[in-house]
Each structure stands twice: as C-alpha cells, then as structure tokens.
PDB file of C-alpha atoms in Angstrom:
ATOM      1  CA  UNK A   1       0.000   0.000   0.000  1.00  0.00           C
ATOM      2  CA  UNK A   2       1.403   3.487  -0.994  1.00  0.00           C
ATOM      3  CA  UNK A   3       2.028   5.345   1.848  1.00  0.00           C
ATOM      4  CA  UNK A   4       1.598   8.894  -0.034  1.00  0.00           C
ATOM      5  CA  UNK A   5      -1.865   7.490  -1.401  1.00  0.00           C
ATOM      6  CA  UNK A   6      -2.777   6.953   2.717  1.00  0.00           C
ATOM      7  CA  UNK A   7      -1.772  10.391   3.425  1.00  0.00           C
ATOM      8  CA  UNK A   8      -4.487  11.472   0.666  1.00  0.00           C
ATOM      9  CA  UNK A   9      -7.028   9.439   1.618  1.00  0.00           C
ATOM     10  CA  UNK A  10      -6.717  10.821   5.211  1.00  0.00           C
ATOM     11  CA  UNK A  11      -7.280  14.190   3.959  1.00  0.00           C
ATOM     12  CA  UNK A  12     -10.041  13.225   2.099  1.00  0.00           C
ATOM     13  CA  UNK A  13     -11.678  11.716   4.581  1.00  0.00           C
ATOM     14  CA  UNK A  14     -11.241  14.051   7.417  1.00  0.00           C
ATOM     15  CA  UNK A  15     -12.367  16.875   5.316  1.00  0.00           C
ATOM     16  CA  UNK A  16     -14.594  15.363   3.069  1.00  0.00           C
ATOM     17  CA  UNK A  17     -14.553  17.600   0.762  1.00  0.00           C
ATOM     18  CA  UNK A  18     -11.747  16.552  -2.757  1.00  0.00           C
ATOM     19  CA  UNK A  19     -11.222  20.735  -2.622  1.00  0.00           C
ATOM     20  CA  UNK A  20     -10.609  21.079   0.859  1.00  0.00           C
ATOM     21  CA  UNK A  21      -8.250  18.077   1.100  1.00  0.00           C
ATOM     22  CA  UNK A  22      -6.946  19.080  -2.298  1.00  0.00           C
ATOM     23  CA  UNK A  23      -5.656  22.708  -0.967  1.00  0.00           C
ATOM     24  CA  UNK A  24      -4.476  21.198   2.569  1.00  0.00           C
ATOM     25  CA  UNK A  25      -2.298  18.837   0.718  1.00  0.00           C
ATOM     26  CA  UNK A  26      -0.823  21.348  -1.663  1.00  0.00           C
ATOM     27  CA  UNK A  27      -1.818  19.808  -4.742  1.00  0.00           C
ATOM     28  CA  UNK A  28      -4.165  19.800  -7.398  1.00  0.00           C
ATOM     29  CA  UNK A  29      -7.864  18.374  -6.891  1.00  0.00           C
ATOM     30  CA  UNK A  30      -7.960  16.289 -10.055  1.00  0.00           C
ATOM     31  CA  UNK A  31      -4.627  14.097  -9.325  1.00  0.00           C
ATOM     32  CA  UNK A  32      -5.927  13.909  -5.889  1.00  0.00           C
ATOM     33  CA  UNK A  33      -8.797  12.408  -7.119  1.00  0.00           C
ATOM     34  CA  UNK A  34      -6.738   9.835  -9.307  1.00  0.00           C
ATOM     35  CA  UNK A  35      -5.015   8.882  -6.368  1.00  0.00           C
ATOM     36  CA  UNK A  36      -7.655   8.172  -4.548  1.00  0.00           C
ATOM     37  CA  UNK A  37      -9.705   6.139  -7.640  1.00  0.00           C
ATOM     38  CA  UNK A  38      -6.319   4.050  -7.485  1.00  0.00           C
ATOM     39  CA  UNK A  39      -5.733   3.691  -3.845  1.00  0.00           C
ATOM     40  CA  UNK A  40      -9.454   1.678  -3.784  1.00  0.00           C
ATOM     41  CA  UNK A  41      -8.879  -0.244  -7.587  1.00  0.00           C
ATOM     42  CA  UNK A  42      -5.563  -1.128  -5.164  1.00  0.00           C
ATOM     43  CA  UNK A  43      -7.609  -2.675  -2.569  1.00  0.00           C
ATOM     44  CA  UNK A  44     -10.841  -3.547  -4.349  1.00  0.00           C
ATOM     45  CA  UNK A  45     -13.067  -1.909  -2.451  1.00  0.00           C
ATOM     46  CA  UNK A  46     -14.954   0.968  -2.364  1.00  0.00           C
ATOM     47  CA  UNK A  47     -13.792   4.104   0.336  1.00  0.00           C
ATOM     48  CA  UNK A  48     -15.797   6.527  -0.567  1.00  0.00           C
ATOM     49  CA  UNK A  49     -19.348   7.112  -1.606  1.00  0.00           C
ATOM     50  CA  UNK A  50     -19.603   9.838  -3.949  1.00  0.00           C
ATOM     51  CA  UNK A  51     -23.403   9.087  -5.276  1.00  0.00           C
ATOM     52  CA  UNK A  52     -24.656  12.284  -3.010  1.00  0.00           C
ATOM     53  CA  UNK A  53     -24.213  16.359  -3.086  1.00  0.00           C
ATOM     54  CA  UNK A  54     -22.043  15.662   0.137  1.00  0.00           C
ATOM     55  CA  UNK A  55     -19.185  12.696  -0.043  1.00  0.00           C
ATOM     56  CA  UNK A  56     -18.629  10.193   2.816  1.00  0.00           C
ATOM     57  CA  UNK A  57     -17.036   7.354   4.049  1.00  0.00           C
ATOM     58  CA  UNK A  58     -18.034   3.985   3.398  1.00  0.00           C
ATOM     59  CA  UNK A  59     -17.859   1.422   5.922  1.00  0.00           C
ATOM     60  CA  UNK A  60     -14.645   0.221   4.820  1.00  0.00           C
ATOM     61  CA  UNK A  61     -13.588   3.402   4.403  1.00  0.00           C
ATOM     62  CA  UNK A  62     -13.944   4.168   8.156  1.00  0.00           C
ATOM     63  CA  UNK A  63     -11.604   1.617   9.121  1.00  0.00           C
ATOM     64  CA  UNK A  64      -9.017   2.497   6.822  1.00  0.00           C
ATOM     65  CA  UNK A  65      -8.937   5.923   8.268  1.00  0.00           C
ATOM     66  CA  UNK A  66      -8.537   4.572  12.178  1.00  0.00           C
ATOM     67  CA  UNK A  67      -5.897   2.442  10.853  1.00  0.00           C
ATOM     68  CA  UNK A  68      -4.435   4.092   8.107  1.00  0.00           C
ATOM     69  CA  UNK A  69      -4.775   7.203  11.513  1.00  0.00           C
ATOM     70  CA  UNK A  70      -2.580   4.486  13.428  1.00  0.00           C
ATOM     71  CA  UNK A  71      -0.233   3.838  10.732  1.00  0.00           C
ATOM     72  CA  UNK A  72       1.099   7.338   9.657  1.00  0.00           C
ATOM     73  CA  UNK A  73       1.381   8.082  13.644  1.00  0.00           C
ATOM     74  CA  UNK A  74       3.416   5.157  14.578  1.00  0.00           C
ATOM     75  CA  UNK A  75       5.740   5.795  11.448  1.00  0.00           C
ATOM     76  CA  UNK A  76       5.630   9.630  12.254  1.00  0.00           C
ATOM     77  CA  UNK A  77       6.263   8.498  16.039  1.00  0.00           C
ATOM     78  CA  UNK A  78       9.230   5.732  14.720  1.00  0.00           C
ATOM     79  CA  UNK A  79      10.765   8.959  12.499  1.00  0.00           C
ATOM     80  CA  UNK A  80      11.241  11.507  15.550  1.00  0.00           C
ATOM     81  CA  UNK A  81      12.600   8.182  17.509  1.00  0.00           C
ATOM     82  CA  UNK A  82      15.449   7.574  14.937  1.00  0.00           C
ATOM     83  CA  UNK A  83      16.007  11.269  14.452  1.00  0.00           C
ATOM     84  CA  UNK A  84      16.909  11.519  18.130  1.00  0.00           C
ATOM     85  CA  UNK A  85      18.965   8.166  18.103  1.00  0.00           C
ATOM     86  CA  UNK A  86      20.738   9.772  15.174  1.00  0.00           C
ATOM     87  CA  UNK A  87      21.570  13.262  16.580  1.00  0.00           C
ATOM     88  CA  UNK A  88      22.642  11.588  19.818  1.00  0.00           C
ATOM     89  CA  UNK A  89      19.431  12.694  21.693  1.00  0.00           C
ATOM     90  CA  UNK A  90      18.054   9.079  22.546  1.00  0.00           C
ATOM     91  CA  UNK A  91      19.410   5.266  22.435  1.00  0.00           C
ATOM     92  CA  UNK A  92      22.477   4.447  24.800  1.00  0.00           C
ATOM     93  CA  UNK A  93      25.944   4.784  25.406  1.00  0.00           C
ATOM     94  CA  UNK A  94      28.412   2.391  27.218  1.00  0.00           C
ATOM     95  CA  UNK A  95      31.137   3.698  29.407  1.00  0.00           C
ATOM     96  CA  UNK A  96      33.996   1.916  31.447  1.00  0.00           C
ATOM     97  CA  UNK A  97      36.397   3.460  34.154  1.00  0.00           C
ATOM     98  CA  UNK A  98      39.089   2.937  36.852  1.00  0.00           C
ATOM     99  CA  UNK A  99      38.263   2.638  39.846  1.00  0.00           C
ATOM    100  CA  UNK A 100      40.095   5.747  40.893  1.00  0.00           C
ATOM    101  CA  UNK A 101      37.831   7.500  38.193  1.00  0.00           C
ATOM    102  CA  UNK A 102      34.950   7.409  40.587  1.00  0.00           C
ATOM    103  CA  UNK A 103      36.257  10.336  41.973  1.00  0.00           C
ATOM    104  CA  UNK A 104      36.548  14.507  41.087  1.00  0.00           C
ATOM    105  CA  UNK A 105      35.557  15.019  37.620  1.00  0.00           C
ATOM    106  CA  UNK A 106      33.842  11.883  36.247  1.00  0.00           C
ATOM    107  CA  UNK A 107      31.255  11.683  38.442  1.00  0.00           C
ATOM    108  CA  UNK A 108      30.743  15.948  37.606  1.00  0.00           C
ATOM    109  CA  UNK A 109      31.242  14.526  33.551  1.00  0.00           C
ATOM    110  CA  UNK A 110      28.168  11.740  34.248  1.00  0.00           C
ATOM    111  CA  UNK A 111      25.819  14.118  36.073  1.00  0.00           C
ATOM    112  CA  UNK A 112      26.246  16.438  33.423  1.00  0.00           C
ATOM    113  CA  UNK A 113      25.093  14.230  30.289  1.00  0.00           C
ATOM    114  CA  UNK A 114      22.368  12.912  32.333  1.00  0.00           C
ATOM    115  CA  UNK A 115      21.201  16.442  32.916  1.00  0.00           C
ATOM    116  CA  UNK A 116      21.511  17.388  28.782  1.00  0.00           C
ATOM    117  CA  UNK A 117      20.696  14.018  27.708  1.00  0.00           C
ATOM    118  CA  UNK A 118      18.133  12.787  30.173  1.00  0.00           C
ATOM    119  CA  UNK A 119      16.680  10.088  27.353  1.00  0.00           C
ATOM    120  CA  UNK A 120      20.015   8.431  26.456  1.00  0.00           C
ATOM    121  CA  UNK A 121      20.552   5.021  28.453  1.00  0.00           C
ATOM    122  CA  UNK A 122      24.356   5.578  30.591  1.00  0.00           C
ATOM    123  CA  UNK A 123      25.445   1.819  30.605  1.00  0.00           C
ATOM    124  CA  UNK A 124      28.180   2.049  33.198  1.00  0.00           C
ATOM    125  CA  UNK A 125      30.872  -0.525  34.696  1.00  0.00           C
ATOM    126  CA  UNK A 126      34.292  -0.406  36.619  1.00  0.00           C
ATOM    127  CA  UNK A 127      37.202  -2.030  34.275  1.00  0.00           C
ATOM    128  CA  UNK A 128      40.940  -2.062  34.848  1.00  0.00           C
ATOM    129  CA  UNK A 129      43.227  -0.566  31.837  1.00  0.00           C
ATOM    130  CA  UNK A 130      43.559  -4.200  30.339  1.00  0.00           C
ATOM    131  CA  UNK A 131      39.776  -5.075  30.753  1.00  0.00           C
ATOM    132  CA  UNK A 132      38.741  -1.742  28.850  1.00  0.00           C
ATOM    133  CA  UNK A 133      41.523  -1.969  26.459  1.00  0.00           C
ATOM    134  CA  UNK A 134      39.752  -5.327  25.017  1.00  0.00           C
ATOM    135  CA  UNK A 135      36.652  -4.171  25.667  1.00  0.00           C
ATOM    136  CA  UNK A 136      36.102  -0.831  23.595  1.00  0.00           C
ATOM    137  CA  UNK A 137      38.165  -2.236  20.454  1.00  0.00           C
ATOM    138  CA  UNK A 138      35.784  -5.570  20.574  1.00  0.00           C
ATOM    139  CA  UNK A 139      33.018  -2.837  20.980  1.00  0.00           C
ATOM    140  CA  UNK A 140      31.565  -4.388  23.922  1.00  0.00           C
ATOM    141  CA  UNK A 141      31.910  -0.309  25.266  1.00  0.00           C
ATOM    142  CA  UNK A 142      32.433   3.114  23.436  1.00  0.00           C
ATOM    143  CA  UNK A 143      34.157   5.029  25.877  1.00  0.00           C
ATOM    144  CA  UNK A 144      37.228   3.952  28.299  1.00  0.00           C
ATOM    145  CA  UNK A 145      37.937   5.979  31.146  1.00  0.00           C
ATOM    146  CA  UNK A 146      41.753   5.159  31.378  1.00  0.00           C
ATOM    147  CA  UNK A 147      44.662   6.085  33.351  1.00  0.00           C
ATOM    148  CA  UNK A 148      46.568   7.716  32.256  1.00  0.00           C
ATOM    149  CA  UNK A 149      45.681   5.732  28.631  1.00  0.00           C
ATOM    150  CA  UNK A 150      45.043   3.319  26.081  1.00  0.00           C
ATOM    151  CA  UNK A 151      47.783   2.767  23.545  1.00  0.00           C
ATOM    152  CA  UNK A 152      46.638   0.706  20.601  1.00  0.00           C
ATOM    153  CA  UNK A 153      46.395   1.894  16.578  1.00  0.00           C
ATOM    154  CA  UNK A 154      42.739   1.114  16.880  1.00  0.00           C
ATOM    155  CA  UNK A 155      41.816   3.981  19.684  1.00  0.00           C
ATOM    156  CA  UNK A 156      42.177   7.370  20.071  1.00  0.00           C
ATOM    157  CA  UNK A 157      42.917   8.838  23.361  1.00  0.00           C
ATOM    158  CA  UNK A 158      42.160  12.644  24.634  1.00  0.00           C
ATOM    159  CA  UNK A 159      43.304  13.649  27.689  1.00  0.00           C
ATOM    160  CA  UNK A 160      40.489  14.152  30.745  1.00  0.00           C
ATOM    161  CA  UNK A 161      42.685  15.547  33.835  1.00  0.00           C
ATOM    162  CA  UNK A 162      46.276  15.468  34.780  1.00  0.00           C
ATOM    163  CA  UNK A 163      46.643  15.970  38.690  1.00  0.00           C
ATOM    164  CA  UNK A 164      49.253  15.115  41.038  1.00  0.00           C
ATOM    165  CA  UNK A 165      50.037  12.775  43.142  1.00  0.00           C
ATOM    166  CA  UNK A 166      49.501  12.274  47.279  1.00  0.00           C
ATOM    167  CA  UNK A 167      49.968   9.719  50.033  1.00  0.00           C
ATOM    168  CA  UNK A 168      47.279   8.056  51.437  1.00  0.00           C
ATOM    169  CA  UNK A 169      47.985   7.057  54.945  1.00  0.00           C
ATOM    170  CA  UNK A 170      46.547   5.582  57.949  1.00  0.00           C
ATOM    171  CA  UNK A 171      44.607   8.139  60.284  1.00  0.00           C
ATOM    172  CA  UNK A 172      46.790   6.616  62.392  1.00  0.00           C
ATOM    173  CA  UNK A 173      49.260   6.815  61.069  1.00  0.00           C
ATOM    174  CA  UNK A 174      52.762   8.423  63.022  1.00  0.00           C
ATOM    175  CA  UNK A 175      53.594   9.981  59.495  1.00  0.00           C
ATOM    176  CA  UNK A 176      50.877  12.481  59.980  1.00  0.00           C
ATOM    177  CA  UNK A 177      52.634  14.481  62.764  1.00  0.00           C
ATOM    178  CA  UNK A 178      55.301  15.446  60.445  1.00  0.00           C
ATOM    179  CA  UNK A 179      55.147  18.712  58.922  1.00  0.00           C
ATOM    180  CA  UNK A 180      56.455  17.220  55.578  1.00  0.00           C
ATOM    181  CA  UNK A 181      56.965  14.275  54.124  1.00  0.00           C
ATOM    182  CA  UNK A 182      59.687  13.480  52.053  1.00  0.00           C
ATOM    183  CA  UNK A 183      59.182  10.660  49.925  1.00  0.00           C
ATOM    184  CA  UNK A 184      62.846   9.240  50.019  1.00  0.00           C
ATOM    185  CA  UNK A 185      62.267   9.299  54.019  1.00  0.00           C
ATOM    186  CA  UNK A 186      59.549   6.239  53.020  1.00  0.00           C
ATOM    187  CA  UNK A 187      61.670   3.658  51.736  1.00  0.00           C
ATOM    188  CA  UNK A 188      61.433   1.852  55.024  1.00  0.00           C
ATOM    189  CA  UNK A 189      57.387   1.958  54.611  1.00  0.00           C
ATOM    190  CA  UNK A 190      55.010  -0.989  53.199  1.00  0.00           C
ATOM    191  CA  UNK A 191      53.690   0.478  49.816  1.00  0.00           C
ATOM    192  CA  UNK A 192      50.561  -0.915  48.183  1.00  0.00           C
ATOM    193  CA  UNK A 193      50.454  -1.014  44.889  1.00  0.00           C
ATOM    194  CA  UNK A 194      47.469  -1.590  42.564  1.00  0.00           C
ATOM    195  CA  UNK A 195      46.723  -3.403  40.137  1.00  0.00           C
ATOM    196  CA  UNK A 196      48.454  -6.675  41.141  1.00  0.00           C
ATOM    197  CA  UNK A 197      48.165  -7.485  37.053  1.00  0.00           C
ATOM    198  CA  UNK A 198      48.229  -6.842  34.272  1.00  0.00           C
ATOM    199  CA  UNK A 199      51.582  -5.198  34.090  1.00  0.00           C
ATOM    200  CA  UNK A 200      53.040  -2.556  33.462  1.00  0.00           C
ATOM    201  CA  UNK A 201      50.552  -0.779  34.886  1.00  0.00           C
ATOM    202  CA  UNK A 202      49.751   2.368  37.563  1.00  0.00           C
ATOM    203  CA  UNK A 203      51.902   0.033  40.002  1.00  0.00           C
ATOM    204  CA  UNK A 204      54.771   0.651  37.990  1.00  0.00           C
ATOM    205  CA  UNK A 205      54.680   4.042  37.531  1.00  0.00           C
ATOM    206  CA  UNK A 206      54.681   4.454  41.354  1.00  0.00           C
ATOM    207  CA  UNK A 207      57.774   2.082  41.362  1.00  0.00           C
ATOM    208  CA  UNK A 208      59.034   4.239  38.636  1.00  0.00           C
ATOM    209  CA  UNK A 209      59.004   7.519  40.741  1.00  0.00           C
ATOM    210  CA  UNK A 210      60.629   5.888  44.081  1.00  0.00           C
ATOM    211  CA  UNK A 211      63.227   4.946  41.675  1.00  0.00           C
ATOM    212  CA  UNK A 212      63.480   8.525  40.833  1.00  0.00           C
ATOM    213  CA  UNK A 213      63.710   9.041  44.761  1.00  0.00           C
ATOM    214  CA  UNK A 214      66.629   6.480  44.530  1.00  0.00           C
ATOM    215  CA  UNK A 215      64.892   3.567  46.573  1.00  0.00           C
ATOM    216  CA  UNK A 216      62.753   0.732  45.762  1.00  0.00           C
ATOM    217  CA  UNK A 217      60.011  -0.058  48.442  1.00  0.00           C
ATOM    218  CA  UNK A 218      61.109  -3.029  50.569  1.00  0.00           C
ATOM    219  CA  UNK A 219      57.939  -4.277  51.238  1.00  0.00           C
ATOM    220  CA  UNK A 220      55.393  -4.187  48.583  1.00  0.00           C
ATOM    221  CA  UNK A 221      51.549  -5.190  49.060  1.00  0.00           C
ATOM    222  CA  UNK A 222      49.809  -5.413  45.666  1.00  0.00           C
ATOM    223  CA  UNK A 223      45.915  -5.043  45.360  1.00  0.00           C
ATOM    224  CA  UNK A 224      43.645  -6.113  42.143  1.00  0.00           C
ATOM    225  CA  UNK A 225      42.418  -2.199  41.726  1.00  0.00           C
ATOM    226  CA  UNK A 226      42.035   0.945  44.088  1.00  0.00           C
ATOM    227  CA  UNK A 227      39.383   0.159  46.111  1.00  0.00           C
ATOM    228  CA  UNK A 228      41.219  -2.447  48.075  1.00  0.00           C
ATOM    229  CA  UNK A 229      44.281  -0.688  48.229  1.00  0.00           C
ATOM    230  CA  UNK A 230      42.413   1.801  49.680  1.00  0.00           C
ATOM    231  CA  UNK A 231      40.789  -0.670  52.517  1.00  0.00           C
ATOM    232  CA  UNK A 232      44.280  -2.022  53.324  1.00  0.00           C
ATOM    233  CA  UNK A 233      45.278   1.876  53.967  1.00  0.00           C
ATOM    234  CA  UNK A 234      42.864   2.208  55.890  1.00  0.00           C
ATOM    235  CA  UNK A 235      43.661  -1.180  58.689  1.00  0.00           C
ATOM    236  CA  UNK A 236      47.193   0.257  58.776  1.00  0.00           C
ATOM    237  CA  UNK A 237      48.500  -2.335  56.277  1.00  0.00           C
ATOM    238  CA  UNK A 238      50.724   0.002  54.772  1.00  0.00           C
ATOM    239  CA  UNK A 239      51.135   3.571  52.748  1.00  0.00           C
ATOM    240  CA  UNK A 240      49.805   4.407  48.914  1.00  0.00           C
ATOM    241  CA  UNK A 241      50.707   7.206  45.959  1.00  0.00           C
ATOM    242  CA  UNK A 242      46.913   7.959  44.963  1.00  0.00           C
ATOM    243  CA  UNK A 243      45.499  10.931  42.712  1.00  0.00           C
ATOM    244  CA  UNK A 244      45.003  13.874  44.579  1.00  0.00           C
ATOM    245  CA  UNK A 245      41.182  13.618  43.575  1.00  0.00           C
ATOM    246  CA  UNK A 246      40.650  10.576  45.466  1.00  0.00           C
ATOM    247  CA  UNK A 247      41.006  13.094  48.703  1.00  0.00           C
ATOM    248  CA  UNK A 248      37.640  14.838  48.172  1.00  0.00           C
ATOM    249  CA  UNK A 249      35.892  11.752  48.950  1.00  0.00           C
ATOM    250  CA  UNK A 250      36.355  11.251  52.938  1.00  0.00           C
ATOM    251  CA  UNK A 251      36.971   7.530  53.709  1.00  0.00           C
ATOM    252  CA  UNK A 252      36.756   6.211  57.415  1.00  0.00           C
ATOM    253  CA  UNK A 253      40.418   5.694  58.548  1.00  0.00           C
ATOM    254  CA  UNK A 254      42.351   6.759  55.547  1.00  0.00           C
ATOM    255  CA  UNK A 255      44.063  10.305  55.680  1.00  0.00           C
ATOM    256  CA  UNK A 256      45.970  11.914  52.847  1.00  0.00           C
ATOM    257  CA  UNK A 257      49.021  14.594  52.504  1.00  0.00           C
ATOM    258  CA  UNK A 258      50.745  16.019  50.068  1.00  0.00           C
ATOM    259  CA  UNK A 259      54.552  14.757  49.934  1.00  0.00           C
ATOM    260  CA  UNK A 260      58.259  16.270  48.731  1.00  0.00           C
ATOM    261  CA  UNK A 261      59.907  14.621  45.909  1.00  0.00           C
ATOM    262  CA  UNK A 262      59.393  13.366  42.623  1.00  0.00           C
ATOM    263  CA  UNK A 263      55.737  13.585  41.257  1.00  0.00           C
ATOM    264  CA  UNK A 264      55.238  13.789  37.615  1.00  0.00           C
ATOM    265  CA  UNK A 265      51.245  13.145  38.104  1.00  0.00           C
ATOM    266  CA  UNK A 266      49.310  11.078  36.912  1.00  0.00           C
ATOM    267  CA  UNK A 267      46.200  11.951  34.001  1.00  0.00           C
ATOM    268  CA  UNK A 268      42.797  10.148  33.047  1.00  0.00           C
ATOM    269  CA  UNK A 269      42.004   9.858  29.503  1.00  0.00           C
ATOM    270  CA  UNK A 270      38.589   9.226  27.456  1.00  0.00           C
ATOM    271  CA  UNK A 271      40.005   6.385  24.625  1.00  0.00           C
ATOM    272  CA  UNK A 272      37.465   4.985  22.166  1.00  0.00           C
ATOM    273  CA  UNK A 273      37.880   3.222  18.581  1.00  0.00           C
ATOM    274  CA  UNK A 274      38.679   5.583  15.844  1.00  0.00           C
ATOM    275  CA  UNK A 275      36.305   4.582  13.838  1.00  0.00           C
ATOM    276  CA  UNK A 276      33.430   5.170  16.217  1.00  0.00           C
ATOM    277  CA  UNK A 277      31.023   7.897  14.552  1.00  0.00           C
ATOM    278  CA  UNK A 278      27.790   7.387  17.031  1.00  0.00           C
ATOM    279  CA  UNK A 279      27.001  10.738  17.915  1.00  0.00           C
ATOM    280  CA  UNK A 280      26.400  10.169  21.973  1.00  0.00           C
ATOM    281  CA  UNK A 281      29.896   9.144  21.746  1.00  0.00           C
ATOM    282  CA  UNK A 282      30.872  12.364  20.625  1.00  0.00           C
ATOM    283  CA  UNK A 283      28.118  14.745  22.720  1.00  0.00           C
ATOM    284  CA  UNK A 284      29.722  12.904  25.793  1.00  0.00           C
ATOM    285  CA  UNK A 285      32.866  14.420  25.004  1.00  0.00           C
ATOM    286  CA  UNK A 286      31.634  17.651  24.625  1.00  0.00           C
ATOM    287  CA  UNK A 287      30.217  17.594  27.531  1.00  0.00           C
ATOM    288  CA  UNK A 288      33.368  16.341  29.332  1.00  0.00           C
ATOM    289  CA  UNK A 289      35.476  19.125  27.945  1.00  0.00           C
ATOM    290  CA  UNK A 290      32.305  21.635  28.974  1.00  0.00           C
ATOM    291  CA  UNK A 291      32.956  20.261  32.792  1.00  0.00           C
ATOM    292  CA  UNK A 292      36.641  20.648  32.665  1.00  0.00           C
ATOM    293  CA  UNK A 293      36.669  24.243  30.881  1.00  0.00           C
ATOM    294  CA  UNK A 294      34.285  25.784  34.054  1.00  0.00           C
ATOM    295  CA  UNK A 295      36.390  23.865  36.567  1.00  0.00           C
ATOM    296  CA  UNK A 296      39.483  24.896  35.509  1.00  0.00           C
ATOM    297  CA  UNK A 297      37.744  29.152  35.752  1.00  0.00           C
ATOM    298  CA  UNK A 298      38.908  31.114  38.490  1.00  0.00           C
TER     299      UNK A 298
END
C-alpha cells in the first residue's frame, strides 16, 4: 500500500470535501482524485461514496482511516525516535572506568550528560586498563575511562585531567605528625600497589618515581584495583601514591598529605575506537570538555 496514497485518503476523509483536502495537501484536486480512484482499484473496495451532493465514508472506508490514523502516527512516532537516536538525543551509550575514576571530575562529567541528555541510556561498569583496552576495540563499550591511557592503533585517546600525586595514609598513622613528608624518608614503609596485574601498569609508575627518589620499596603489598588498596590503607597495612582527587571523597580511617619529591602526576584519559562515529559518543565528550573548561575558571 502506498504510503503517499494513505496520506491522501486521510485528507479526504477528514475533510470530506476533494477541494478542501486538495488545498491542505498542496496539490491539485484532479490528481488527488486519481489517487484516490487508485488507492481503492488497489484494494478492491470501495472508500468513498460519492453518489450524493455531500461525499462520505463507506464502511470500509472508516476503518481504513482509524488504521491508516494508526499507521502514519506510529511511522511519524518511529521517524522523531530515529532522528533523536541519530543526533545523539536518545538510544544508549556504554562507558567503562578505573576505579580511581569514581572520583573529582567523572562523576561531575556523568551528572552532566544525564542532565543534557536525560533520554540516552548511561550503561556504566568499573574495568581495569587491560579489561577496557579489550573491551572498547571488541566494541563491547564506546568510551574507556583510562589512566593515564590506552595505547593501541585502533583507539584514540584525549586527555580528561592530569593531577598530582599524594599519600594516602593511615589516620593513624605516626607519618601524619610530620610537617612534611619526604618521599625518600619512606623507603622503610610498606607500599601498596594496585593493580596486582596486568603489568606494566599504575603500580609501575609508582615504582618508577621511588626509583626517581633512589629507593625501591622493601615491602610491597599489591591489590587487584584501588578500592582495596584503599581498605588495606585504611587497617594500617601500609602507605599508597593515589590521585590527589581521590582526597575529596572522605573515607573512614584513611588520611591523605601532600609529599616532597618526585611527582610527575598522573592523568585520566577518554580512549574509544577511531572509527566510532555514534554521535552520543561524541556529545559525551563535549560535555566532558564543557565540565573541565568551568572547573578549571577562576
């Protein structure tokens, strides 16, 4: 059935009047009435009774206008939906962070596209480096929140945040009644380290700046990701080298401090394939560099 020929027939038969439904549509009156002598040799029946001054709708024209009603508003309906989808407006998007991420500007980045795009679904999941690395290039996600990055031909990376680096100690911690703490003066302290694998990894780029500091830690503790390293701080199990965003969270029994000594940062990073068009993919980076650009205002 011709779709066009529906949208006359509608007109028709709401107005009932050829003229009427004629100008409404823009046309002419006699190809309108073609259209509609073909739309009925189409179906075999008869829509419209024409044998009186006044025209009108035959029974089985009646239910072709409900349906035919029905029909052009689900496809009208179906054309906004995919419009959205297309401009980024509706449909999903699928991101993966650190656990470290959790804190200072992602959770600002999330809020943020939930606020502008309240009707796009925010699929999200905690993934270490190597578990978003084979994720977003076997598009299982579009976005990996990395630290500090993804390196593979397949992805591009744009930086998020750089920040520096701080201990995370014990509240109990002697350290804290220092008035600074130099981080050569720790060498003699149990570090933990996250993630225990894969490697290299954040672990060794902490191991990488004591060896700047001309020590290796004696005693190392490794954790699977930040969120246990965290909870061993916090029993006193030993001393960590965290993102200085992870301090604007409180945590029961953990205290943090800045330190003297080597501290090149670290960064997060959104990575995603390079040949990822969707739109959402890109609105969520606009909004992400929207968050940073007011936070980083005076």
């Amino acid at each position: 059935m011709d779709l066009r020929r529906l949208v006359y027939f509608v007109a028709v038969a709401e107005e009932l009047h050829f003229g009427r439904a004629a100008s409404r549509l823009a046309i002419a009156q006699p190809p309108l009435s073609r259209q509609i002598a073909q739309l009925e040799s189409d179906l075999g029946v008869m829509l419209i009774d024409r044998s009186r001054s006044q025209i009108r709708l035959t029974q089985a024209g009646s239910v072709l206008l409900e349906r035919a009603r029905d029909v052009l508003e689900r496809l009208d309906r179906t054309h906004r939906e995919i419009k959205r989808i297309g401009e980024g407006f509706s449909g999903h998007l699928r991101v993966a962070f650190v656990g470290s991420a959790t804190y200072g500007v992602l959770p600002n980045v999330i809020k943020a596209f939930r606020s502008a795009y309240p009707d796009v679904e925010l699929a999200l999941s905690a993934m270490n480096n190597a578990e978003q690395k084979r994720a977003v290039i076997q598009r299982e996600i579009d976005i990996a929140v990395a630290r500090p990055s993804l390196e593979d031909e397949e992805l591009k990376s744009e930086p998020l945040l750089q920040e520096p680096l701080i201990l995370a100690l014990s509240d109990t911690s002697p350290l804290l009644e220092q008035q600074v703490t130099r981080l050569a003066a720790l060498k003699a302290e149990t570090f933990v380290l996250y993630p225990r694998k894969p490697r290299p990894s954040f672990a060794d780029h902490i191991l990488n700046i004591c060896l700047e500091e001309g020590f290796i830690p004696k005693s190392q503790v490794l954790a699977q990701d930040y969120q246990t390293a965290i909870s061993l701080v916090s029993v006193g199990v030993g001393i960590a080298l965290v993102p200085k965003s992870v301090s604007q969270a409180e945590r029961p029994g953990v205290a943090y401090r800045a330190y003297e000594g080597h501290n090149p940062g670290t960064a997060l990073s959104l990575n995603y394939r390079r040949d990822n068009r969707m739109p959402h993919l890109f609105n969520f980076l606009k909004v992400a560099q929207d968050v940073m650009r007011r936070q980083r205002k005076p």
